[in-house]
mmCIF file with all atom_site columns, C-alpha atoms in Angstrom:
data_model
loop_
_atom_site.group_PDB
_atom_site.id
_atom_site.type_symbol
_atom_site.label_atom_id
_atom_site.label_alt_id
_atom_site.label_comp_id
_atom_site.label_asym_id
_atom_site.label_entity_id
_atom_site.label_seq_id
_atom_site.pdbx_PDB_ins_code
_atom_site.Cartn_x
_atom_site.Cartn_y
_atom_site.Cartn_z
_atom_site.occupancy
_atom_site.B_iso_or_equiv
_atom_site.pdbx_formal_charge
_atom_site.auth_seq_id
_atom_site.auth_comp_id
_atom_site.auth_asym_id
_atom_site.auth_atom_id
_atom_site.pdbx_PDB_model_num
ATOM 1   C CA . MET A 1 1   ? 25.587  24.883  74.572 1.00 67.00 ? 121 MET A CA 1
ATOM 2   C CA . LYS A 1 2   ? 25.219  21.658  76.540 1.00 72.00 ? 122 LYS A CA 1
ATOM 3   C CA . SER A 1 3   ? 22.559  20.384  74.152 1.00 75.00 ? 123 SER A CA 1
ATOM 4   C CA . ARG A 1 4   ? 24.913  20.963  71.201 1.00 76.00 ? 124 ARG A CA 1
ATOM 5   C CA . LEU A 1 5   ? 27.594  18.892  72.926 1.00 75.00 ? 125 LEU A CA 1
ATOM 6   C CA . VAL A 1 6   ? 25.122  16.065  73.635 1.00 75.00 ? 126 VAL A CA 1
ATOM 7   C CA . ALA A 1 7   ? 23.814  16.182  70.042 1.00 76.00 ? 127 ALA A CA 1
ATOM 8   C CA . SER A 1 8   ? 27.361  16.131  68.684 1.00 78.00 ? 128 SER A CA 1
ATOM 9   C CA . ALA A 1 9   ? 28.269  13.131  70.850 1.00 75.00 ? 129 ALA A CA 1
ATOM 10  C CA . ALA A 1 10  ? 25.081  11.297  69.821 1.00 75.00 ? 130 ALA A CA 1
ATOM 11  C CA . LEU A 1 11  ? 25.757  11.969  66.140 1.00 76.00 ? 131 LEU A CA 1
ATOM 12  C CA . SER A 1 12  ? 29.361  10.743  66.526 1.00 76.00 ? 132 SER A CA 1
ATOM 13  C CA . ALA A 1 13  ? 28.125  7.578   68.238 1.00 73.00 ? 133 ALA A CA 1
ATOM 14  C CA . LEU A 1 14  ? 25.643  6.894   65.411 1.00 72.00 ? 134 LEU A CA 1
ATOM 15  C CA . VAL A 1 15  ? 28.326  7.368   62.744 1.00 74.00 ? 135 VAL A CA 1
ATOM 16  C CA . LEU A 1 16  ? 30.725  5.118   64.656 1.00 68.00 ? 136 LEU A CA 1
ATOM 17  C CA . LEU A 1 17  ? 28.059  2.439   65.148 1.00 66.00 ? 137 LEU A CA 1
ATOM 18  C CA . GLY A 1 18  ? 27.051  2.639   61.492 1.00 67.00 ? 138 GLY A CA 1
ATOM 19  C CA . ALA A 1 19  ? 30.623  2.229   60.337 1.00 64.00 ? 139 ALA A CA 1
ATOM 20  C CA . THR A 1 20  ? 31.536  -0.671  62.648 1.00 63.00 ? 140 THR A CA 1
ATOM 21  C CA . GLY A 1 21  ? 28.210  -2.198  63.627 1.00 58.00 ? 141 GLY A CA 1
ATOM 22  C CA . CYS A 1 22  ? 28.568  -5.195  61.311 1.00 61.00 ? 142 CYS A CA 1
ATOM 23  C CA . THR A 1 23  ? 31.402  -6.603  63.376 1.00 61.00 ? 143 THR A CA 1
ATOM 24  C CA . PHE A 1 24  ? 29.087  -6.979  66.339 1.00 59.00 ? 144 PHE A CA 1
ATOM 25  C CA . ILE A 1 25  ? 26.869  -9.523  64.584 1.00 63.00 ? 145 ILE A CA 1
ATOM 26  C CA . THR A 1 26  ? 29.096  -11.016 61.882 1.00 67.00 ? 146 THR A CA 1
ATOM 27  C CA . PRO A 1 27  ? 31.425  -13.905 62.798 1.00 67.00 ? 147 PRO A CA 1
ATOM 28  C CA . GLN A 1 28  ? 35.100  -13.152 62.241 1.00 65.00 ? 148 GLN A CA 1
ATOM 29  C CA . SER A 1 29  ? 36.381  -15.159 59.313 1.00 65.00 ? 149 SER A CA 1
ATOM 30  C CA . THR A 1 30  ? 39.886  -15.196 60.775 1.00 65.00 ? 150 THR A CA 1
ATOM 31  C CA . LYS A 1 31  ? 38.620  -17.494 63.533 1.00 64.00 ? 151 LYS A CA 1
ATOM 32  C CA . THR A 1 32  ? 37.317  -20.095 61.072 1.00 62.00 ? 152 THR A CA 1
ATOM 33  C CA . GLU A 1 33  ? 39.694  -23.063 60.657 1.00 62.00 ? 153 GLU A CA 1
ATOM 34  C CA . TYR A 1 34  ? 40.114  -24.320 57.101 1.00 60.00 ? 154 TYR A CA 1
ATOM 35  C CA . ALA A 1 35  ? 42.673  -25.886 54.802 1.00 61.00 ? 155 ALA A CA 1
ATOM 36  C CA . ALA A 1 36  ? 44.447  -22.901 53.270 1.00 63.00 ? 156 ALA A CA 1
ATOM 37  C CA . SER A 1 37  ? 45.482  -24.774 50.139 1.00 74.00 ? 157 SER A CA 1
ATOM 38  C CA . ASP A 1 38  ? 44.075  -27.394 47.781 1.00 89.00 ? 158 ASP A CA 1
ATOM 39  C CA . GLY A 1 39  ? 44.381  -30.264 50.252 1.00 94.00 ? 159 GLY A CA 1
ATOM 40  C CA . VAL A 1 40  ? 42.445  -31.228 53.369 1.00 96.00 ? 160 VAL A CA 1
ATOM 41  C CA . ASN A 1 41  ? 43.442  -31.393 57.024 1.00 95.00 ? 161 ASN A CA 1
ATOM 42  C CA . VAL A 1 42  ? 42.847  -34.656 58.870 1.00 95.00 ? 162 VAL A CA 1
ATOM 43  C CA . SER A 1 43  ? 42.765  -34.859 62.653 1.00 91.00 ? 163 SER A CA 1
ATOM 44  C CA . ASP A 1 44  ? 42.034  -37.930 64.718 1.00 92.00 ? 164 ASP A CA 1
ATOM 45  C CA . ALA A 1 45  ? 41.235  -37.160 68.354 1.00 91.00 ? 165 ALA A CA 1
ATOM 46  C CA . ASP A 1 46  ? 42.286  -40.704 69.330 1.00 94.00 ? 166 ASP A CA 1
ATOM 47  C CA . GLY A 1 47  ? 45.550  -40.832 67.383 1.00 94.00 ? 167 GLY A CA 1
ATOM 48  C CA . PRO A 1 48  ? 48.808  -39.002 67.955 1.00 95.00 ? 168 PRO A CA 1
ATOM 49  C CA . ILE A 1 49  ? 49.375  -37.788 64.381 1.00 96.00 ? 169 ILE A CA 1
ATOM 50  C CA . ASP A 1 50  ? 47.738  -34.972 62.399 1.00 96.00 ? 170 ASP A CA 1
ATOM 51  C CA . VAL A 1 51  ? 47.768  -34.683 58.617 1.00 97.00 ? 171 VAL A CA 1
ATOM 52  C CA . ARG A 1 52  ? 47.884  -31.257 56.984 1.00 96.00 ? 172 ARG A CA 1
ATOM 53  C CA . ASN A 1 53  ? 47.095  -30.302 53.378 1.00 96.00 ? 173 ASN A CA 1
ATOM 54  C CA . ALA A 1 54  ? 46.616  -33.890 52.183 1.00 97.00 ? 174 ALA A CA 1
ATOM 55  C CA . LEU A 1 55  ? 46.120  -34.304 48.456 1.00 97.00 ? 175 LEU A CA 1
ATOM 56  C CA . VAL A 1 56  ? 46.940  -36.713 45.659 1.00 98.00 ? 176 VAL A CA 1
ATOM 57  C CA . VAL A 1 57  ? 48.579  -35.580 42.419 1.00 98.00 ? 177 VAL A CA 1
ATOM 58  C CA . ALA A 1 58  ? 47.697  -38.135 39.736 1.00 97.00 ? 178 ALA A CA 1
ATOM 59  C CA . THR A 1 59  ? 48.413  -39.037 36.155 1.00 97.00 ? 179 THR A CA 1
ATOM 60  C CA . GLU A 1 60  ? 45.872  -37.945 33.554 1.00 95.00 ? 180 GLU A CA 1
ATOM 61  C CA . ASP A 1 61  ? 44.122  -41.336 33.573 1.00 96.00 ? 181 ASP A CA 1
ATOM 62  C CA . GLY A 1 62  ? 44.141  -41.512 37.395 1.00 96.00 ? 182 GLY A CA 1
ATOM 63  C CA . SER A 1 63  ? 45.874  -44.884 37.549 1.00 96.00 ? 183 SER A CA 1
ATOM 64  C CA . ILE A 1 64  ? 48.882  -43.656 39.557 1.00 97.00 ? 184 ILE A CA 1
ATOM 65  C CA . GLY A 1 65  ? 49.056  -40.940 42.176 1.00 97.00 ? 185 GLY A CA 1
ATOM 66  C CA . ASN A 1 66  ? 51.492  -39.317 44.561 1.00 98.00 ? 186 ASN A CA 1
ATOM 67  C CA . PHE A 1 67  ? 50.243  -38.690 48.092 1.00 98.00 ? 187 PHE A CA 1
ATOM 68  C CA . VAL A 1 68  ? 51.406  -35.261 49.276 1.00 97.00 ? 188 VAL A CA 1
ATOM 69  C CA . ALA A 1 69  ? 50.942  -33.909 52.822 1.00 97.00 ? 189 ALA A CA 1
ATOM 70  C CA . ALA A 1 70  ? 52.612  -32.638 55.958 1.00 97.00 ? 190 ALA A CA 1
ATOM 71  C CA . ILE A 1 71  ? 52.458  -35.286 58.683 1.00 97.00 ? 191 ILE A CA 1
ATOM 72  C CA . VAL A 1 72  ? 52.734  -33.748 62.167 1.00 97.00 ? 192 VAL A CA 1
ATOM 73  C CA . ASN A 1 73  ? 53.597  -35.587 65.383 1.00 97.00 ? 193 ASN A CA 1
ATOM 74  C CA . PRO A 1 74  ? 53.221  -33.253 68.396 1.00 96.00 ? 194 PRO A CA 1
ATOM 75  C CA . THR A 1 75  ? 53.910  -36.046 70.918 1.00 95.00 ? 195 THR A CA 1
ATOM 76  C CA . ASP A 1 76  ? 57.075  -36.947 72.831 1.00 96.00 ? 196 ASP A CA 1
ATOM 77  C CA . GLU A 1 77  ? 57.437  -40.324 71.069 1.00 96.00 ? 197 GLU A CA 1
ATOM 78  C CA . LYS A 1 78  ? 57.910  -41.305 67.440 1.00 96.00 ? 198 LYS A CA 1
ATOM 79  C CA . ALA A 1 79  ? 54.692  -42.457 65.786 1.00 97.00 ? 199 ALA A CA 1
ATOM 80  C CA . THR A 1 80  ? 53.677  -44.214 62.594 1.00 97.00 ? 200 THR A CA 1
ATOM 81  C CA . LEU A 1 81  ? 50.823  -43.222 60.309 1.00 97.00 ? 201 LEU A CA 1
ATOM 82  C CA . THR A 1 82  ? 49.203  -45.882 58.116 1.00 97.00 ? 202 THR A CA 1
ATOM 83  C CA . ILE A 1 83  ? 47.528  -44.588 54.956 1.00 98.00 ? 203 ILE A CA 1
ATOM 84  C CA . THR A 1 84  ? 45.080  -46.929 53.233 1.00 97.00 ? 204 THR A CA 1
ATOM 85  C CA . VAL A 1 85  ? 43.405  -46.502 49.850 1.00 97.00 ? 205 VAL A CA 1
ATOM 86  C CA . GLU A 1 86  ? 40.932  -49.240 48.895 1.00 95.00 ? 206 GLU A CA 1
ATOM 87  C CA . GLY A 1 87  ? 42.525  -51.834 46.624 1.00 93.00 ? 207 GLY A CA 1
ATOM 88  C CA . VAL A 1 88  ? 46.080  -50.623 47.293 1.00 95.00 ? 208 VAL A CA 1
ATOM 89  C CA . ASP A 1 89  ? 48.701  -51.890 49.739 1.00 95.00 ? 209 ASP A CA 1
ATOM 90  C CA . PRO A 1 90  ? 48.816  -49.677 52.858 1.00 97.00 ? 210 PRO A CA 1
ATOM 91  C CA . LEU A 1 91  ? 51.485  -46.976 53.002 1.00 97.00 ? 211 LEU A CA 1
ATOM 92  C CA . THR A 1 92  ? 53.279  -45.997 56.210 1.00 97.00 ? 212 THR A CA 1
ATOM 93  C CA . VAL A 1 93  ? 55.160  -42.934 57.402 1.00 97.00 ? 213 VAL A CA 1
ATOM 94  C CA . THR A 1 94  ? 57.109  -42.784 60.666 1.00 97.00 ? 214 THR A CA 1
ATOM 95  C CA . VAL A 1 95  ? 57.384  -39.324 62.193 1.00 97.00 ? 215 VAL A CA 1
ATOM 96  C CA . PRO A 1 96  ? 59.920  -38.490 64.906 1.00 97.00 ? 216 PRO A CA 1
ATOM 97  C CA . ALA A 1 97  ? 58.766  -37.137 68.263 1.00 96.00 ? 217 ALA A CA 1
ATOM 98  C CA . GLY A 1 98  ? 57.780  -33.496 67.947 1.00 96.00 ? 218 GLY A CA 1
ATOM 99  C CA . GLY A 1 99  ? 58.544  -33.619 64.229 1.00 97.00 ? 219 GLY A CA 1
ATOM 100 C CA . THR A 1 100 ? 56.978  -33.083 60.830 1.00 97.00 ? 220 THR A CA 1
ATOM 101 C CA . VAL A 1 101 ? 57.459  -35.053 57.628 1.00 97.00 ? 221 VAL A CA 1
ATOM 102 C CA . SER A 1 102 ? 56.602  -33.031 54.512 1.00 97.00 ? 222 SER A CA 1
ATOM 103 C CA . LEU A 1 103 ? 55.818  -35.475 51.718 1.00 97.00 ? 223 LEU A CA 1
ATOM 104 C CA . GLY A 1 104 ? 56.353  -33.762 48.378 1.00 95.00 ? 224 GLY A CA 1
ATOM 105 C CA . ALA A 1 105 ? 58.533  -31.011 49.877 1.00 93.00 ? 225 ALA A CA 1
ATOM 106 C CA . ASP A 1 106 ? 61.288  -32.316 52.160 1.00 92.00 ? 226 ASP A CA 1
ATOM 107 C CA . GLU A 1 107 ? 60.588  -36.000 51.448 1.00 96.00 ? 227 GLU A CA 1
ATOM 108 C CA . GLU A 1 108 ? 59.485  -37.848 48.326 1.00 96.00 ? 228 GLU A CA 1
ATOM 109 C CA . PRO A 1 109 ? 55.691  -38.197 48.022 1.00 97.00 ? 229 PRO A CA 1
ATOM 110 C CA . LEU A 1 110 ? 54.193  -41.649 48.561 1.00 97.00 ? 230 LEU A CA 1
ATOM 111 C CA . ARG A 1 111 ? 53.410  -43.376 45.269 1.00 97.00 ? 231 ARG A CA 1
ATOM 112 C CA . ILE A 1 112 ? 49.957  -44.965 44.957 1.00 97.00 ? 232 ILE A CA 1
ATOM 113 C CA . ASP A 1 113 ? 49.915  -47.566 42.167 1.00 96.00 ? 233 ASP A CA 1
ATOM 114 C CA . GLY A 1 114 ? 46.392  -48.679 41.218 1.00 95.00 ? 234 GLY A CA 1
ATOM 115 C CA . LEU A 1 115 ? 44.747  -45.425 42.347 1.00 96.00 ? 235 LEU A CA 1
ATOM 116 C CA . ASP A 1 116 ? 41.820  -45.621 39.888 1.00 95.00 ? 236 ASP A CA 1
ATOM 117 C CA . THR A 1 117 ? 40.652  -42.024 40.521 1.00 96.00 ? 237 THR A CA 1
ATOM 118 C CA . LYS A 1 118 ? 40.923  -39.298 37.885 1.00 96.00 ? 238 LYS A CA 1
ATOM 119 C CA . PRO A 1 119 ? 42.027  -35.759 38.699 1.00 97.00 ? 239 PRO A CA 1
ATOM 120 C CA . GLY A 1 120 ? 39.123  -33.549 39.706 1.00 96.00 ? 240 GLY A CA 1
ATOM 121 C CA . ALA A 1 121 ? 37.536  -36.227 41.882 1.00 97.00 ? 241 ALA A CA 1
ATOM 122 C CA . THR A 1 122 ? 38.190  -37.258 45.466 1.00 97.00 ? 242 THR A CA 1
ATOM 123 C CA . VAL A 1 123 ? 39.439  -40.549 46.843 1.00 98.00 ? 243 VAL A CA 1
ATOM 124 C CA . GLU A 1 124 ? 38.523  -41.972 50.233 1.00 98.00 ? 244 GLU A CA 1
ATOM 125 C CA . ILE A 1 125 ? 41.639  -42.515 52.325 1.00 98.00 ? 245 ILE A CA 1
ATOM 126 C CA . HIS A 1 126 ? 41.819  -44.101 55.779 1.00 98.00 ? 246 HIS A CA 1
ATOM 127 C CA . PHE A 1 127 ? 44.382  -42.572 58.167 1.00 98.00 ? 247 PHE A CA 1
ATOM 128 C CA . GLN A 1 128 ? 45.362  -44.505 61.301 1.00 97.00 ? 248 GLN A CA 1
ATOM 129 C CA . SER A 1 129 ? 48.005  -43.862 63.959 1.00 96.00 ? 249 SER A CA 1
ATOM 130 C CA . GLY A 1 130 ? 48.705  -45.139 67.457 1.00 93.00 ? 250 GLY A CA 1
ATOM 131 C CA . ASP A 1 131 ? 45.900  -47.102 69.118 1.00 93.00 ? 251 ASP A CA 1
ATOM 132 C CA . SER A 1 132 ? 43.234  -45.227 67.166 1.00 95.00 ? 252 SER A CA 1
ATOM 133 C CA . THR A 1 133 ? 40.798  -46.976 64.826 1.00 96.00 ? 253 THR A CA 1
ATOM 134 C CA . GLY A 1 134 ? 41.509  -44.111 62.420 1.00 96.00 ? 254 GLY A CA 1
ATOM 135 C CA . VAL A 1 135 ? 39.427  -41.788 60.278 1.00 97.00 ? 255 VAL A CA 1
ATOM 136 C CA . LYS A 1 136 ? 38.319  -41.868 56.658 1.00 97.00 ? 256 LYS A CA 1
ATOM 137 C CA . THR A 1 137 ? 38.483  -38.659 54.668 1.00 97.00 ? 257 THR A CA 1
ATOM 138 C CA . GLU A 1 138 ? 37.757  -37.661 51.084 1.00 97.00 ? 258 GLU A CA 1
ATOM 139 C CA . VAL A 1 139 ? 41.044  -36.371 49.680 1.00 98.00 ? 259 VAL A CA 1
ATOM 140 C CA . PRO A 1 140 ? 41.168  -34.305 46.462 1.00 98.00 ? 260 PRO A CA 1
ATOM 141 C CA . VAL A 1 141 ? 42.939  -35.724 43.421 1.00 98.00 ? 261 VAL A CA 1
ATOM 142 C CA . LEU A 1 142 ? 44.706  -33.105 41.300 1.00 97.00 ? 262 LEU A CA 1
ATOM 143 C CA . ASP A 1 143 ? 46.796  -33.106 38.144 1.00 95.00 ? 263 ASP A CA 1
ATOM 144 C CA . GLY A 1 144 ? 49.866  -31.163 37.063 1.00 92.00 ? 264 GLY A CA 1
ATOM 145 C CA . THR A 1 145 ? 47.973  -28.284 35.436 1.00 93.00 ? 265 THR A CA 1
ATOM 146 C CA . LEU A 1 146 ? 49.099  -25.843 38.120 1.00 92.00 ? 266 LEU A CA 1
ATOM 147 C CA . PRO A 1 147 ? 52.824  -25.159 37.853 1.00 93.00 ? 267 PRO A CA 1
ATOM 148 C CA . TYR A 1 148 ? 53.569  -25.961 41.495 1.00 91.00 ? 268 TYR A CA 1
ATOM 149 C CA . TYR A 1 149 ? 52.158  -29.489 41.080 1.00 94.00 ? 269 TYR A CA 1
ATOM 150 C CA . THR A 1 150 ? 53.925  -30.293 37.787 1.00 94.00 ? 270 THR A CA 1
ATOM 151 C CA . ASP A 1 151 ? 56.928  -31.899 39.483 1.00 95.00 ? 271 ASP A CA 1
ATOM 152 C CA . LEU A 1 152 ? 54.647  -34.000 41.714 1.00 96.00 ? 272 LEU A CA 1
ATOM 153 C CA . VAL A 1 153 ? 52.876  -35.868 38.883 1.00 96.00 ? 273 VAL A CA 1
ATOM 154 C CA . PRO A 1 154 ? 54.103  -39.477 39.050 1.00 96.00 ? 274 PRO A CA 1
ATOM 155 C CA . SER A 1 155 ? 55.864  -41.001 36.080 1.00 90.00 ? 275 SER A CA 1
ATOM 156 C CA . GLU A 1 156 ? 54.018  -43.750 34.262 1.00 80.00 ? 276 GLU A CA 1
ATOM 157 C CA . LYS A 1 157 ? 56.873  -46.155 34.925 1.00 70.00 ? 277 LYS A CA 1
ATOM 158 C CA . ALA A 1 158 ? 57.330  -47.623 38.346 1.00 63.00 ? 278 ALA A CA 1
ATOM 159 C CA . PRO A 1 159 ? 60.458  -46.305 40.014 1.00 57.00 ? 279 PRO A CA 1
ATOM 160 C CA . THR A 1 160 ? 63.295  -48.741 39.762 1.00 53.00 ? 280 THR A CA 1
ATOM 161 C CA . SER A 1 161 ? 65.820  -49.144 42.458 1.00 50.00 ? 281 SER A CA 1
ATOM 162 C CA . SER A 1 162 ? 69.071  -50.396 41.120 1.00 46.00 ? 282 SER A CA 1
ATOM 163 C CA . PRO A 1 163 ? 71.837  -51.373 43.477 1.00 46.00 ? 283 PRO A CA 1
ATOM 164 C CA . THR A 1 164 ? 74.613  -48.838 43.782 1.00 46.00 ? 284 THR A CA 1
ATOM 165 C CA . PRO A 1 165 ? 77.920  -50.445 42.882 1.00 48.00 ? 285 PRO A CA 1
ATOM 166 C CA . LEU A 1 166 ? 80.478  -50.425 45.634 1.00 47.00 ? 286 LEU A CA 1
ATOM 167 C CA . PRO A 1 167 ? 83.782  -48.786 44.780 1.00 49.00 ? 287 PRO A CA 1
ATOM 168 C CA . THR A 1 168 ? 86.536  -51.262 44.148 1.00 47.00 ? 288 THR A CA 1
ATOM 169 C CA . ASP A 1 169 ? 89.967  -50.601 45.553 1.00 48.00 ? 289 ASP A CA 1
ATOM 170 C CA . THR A 1 170 ? 92.562  -51.771 43.046 1.00 49.00 ? 290 THR A CA 1
ATOM 171 C CA . ALA A 1 171 ? 95.512  -50.340 44.940 1.00 50.00 ? 291 ALA A CA 1
ATOM 172 C CA . ALA A 1 172 ? 97.680  -52.696 46.947 1.00 51.00 ? 292 ALA A CA 1
ATOM 173 C CA . PRO A 1 173 ? 97.175  -52.527 50.692 1.00 54.00 ? 293 PRO A CA 1
ATOM 174 C CA . ALA A 1 174 ? 99.559  -50.233 52.535 1.00 54.00 ? 294 ALA A CA 1
ATOM 175 C CA . PRO A 1 175 ? 102.259 -52.037 54.518 1.00 56.00 ? 295 PRO A CA 1
ATOM 176 C CA . SER A 1 176 ? 101.605 -52.192 58.243 1.00 56.00 ? 296 SER A CA 1
ATOM 177 C CA . ASN A 1 177 ? 104.221 -51.139 60.773 1.00 55.00 ? 297 ASN A CA 1
#
């Protein structure tokens, strides 16, 4: 009777090991950090700001793009991120202390005129914040084929800012007492 109990326990152990043994030698994919979307994450150990899901949505010819990302500032002071694409004037984003700026979601994306990179390719972008020298990262350039990027494709025309007219008060001033 005792040998049957030992044999039963050994058989149960073999079945259990056979069914779950892979997890002993296979790395858990849930512990692997990656960009969960189409963009890339950019971290600079020397700078205060992190960039999450960075991507550029461009026109069909790649001449104009919109930079889209979440810019995260986990520090106790506001910080500025400088974004540089070769041949284009640097772009800046100031992020409040402990805050996030979501370009393309909560805020307008940053327009890159003179991008010169067609959708499907990557563009090298330099990210710099604080006293850091910054990091260069290849950022994907996408188009508006996917429905959730359609509204992010820049217009061919440069945005125009026209002054807002001030309201004119034509009524006579009220008498003072």
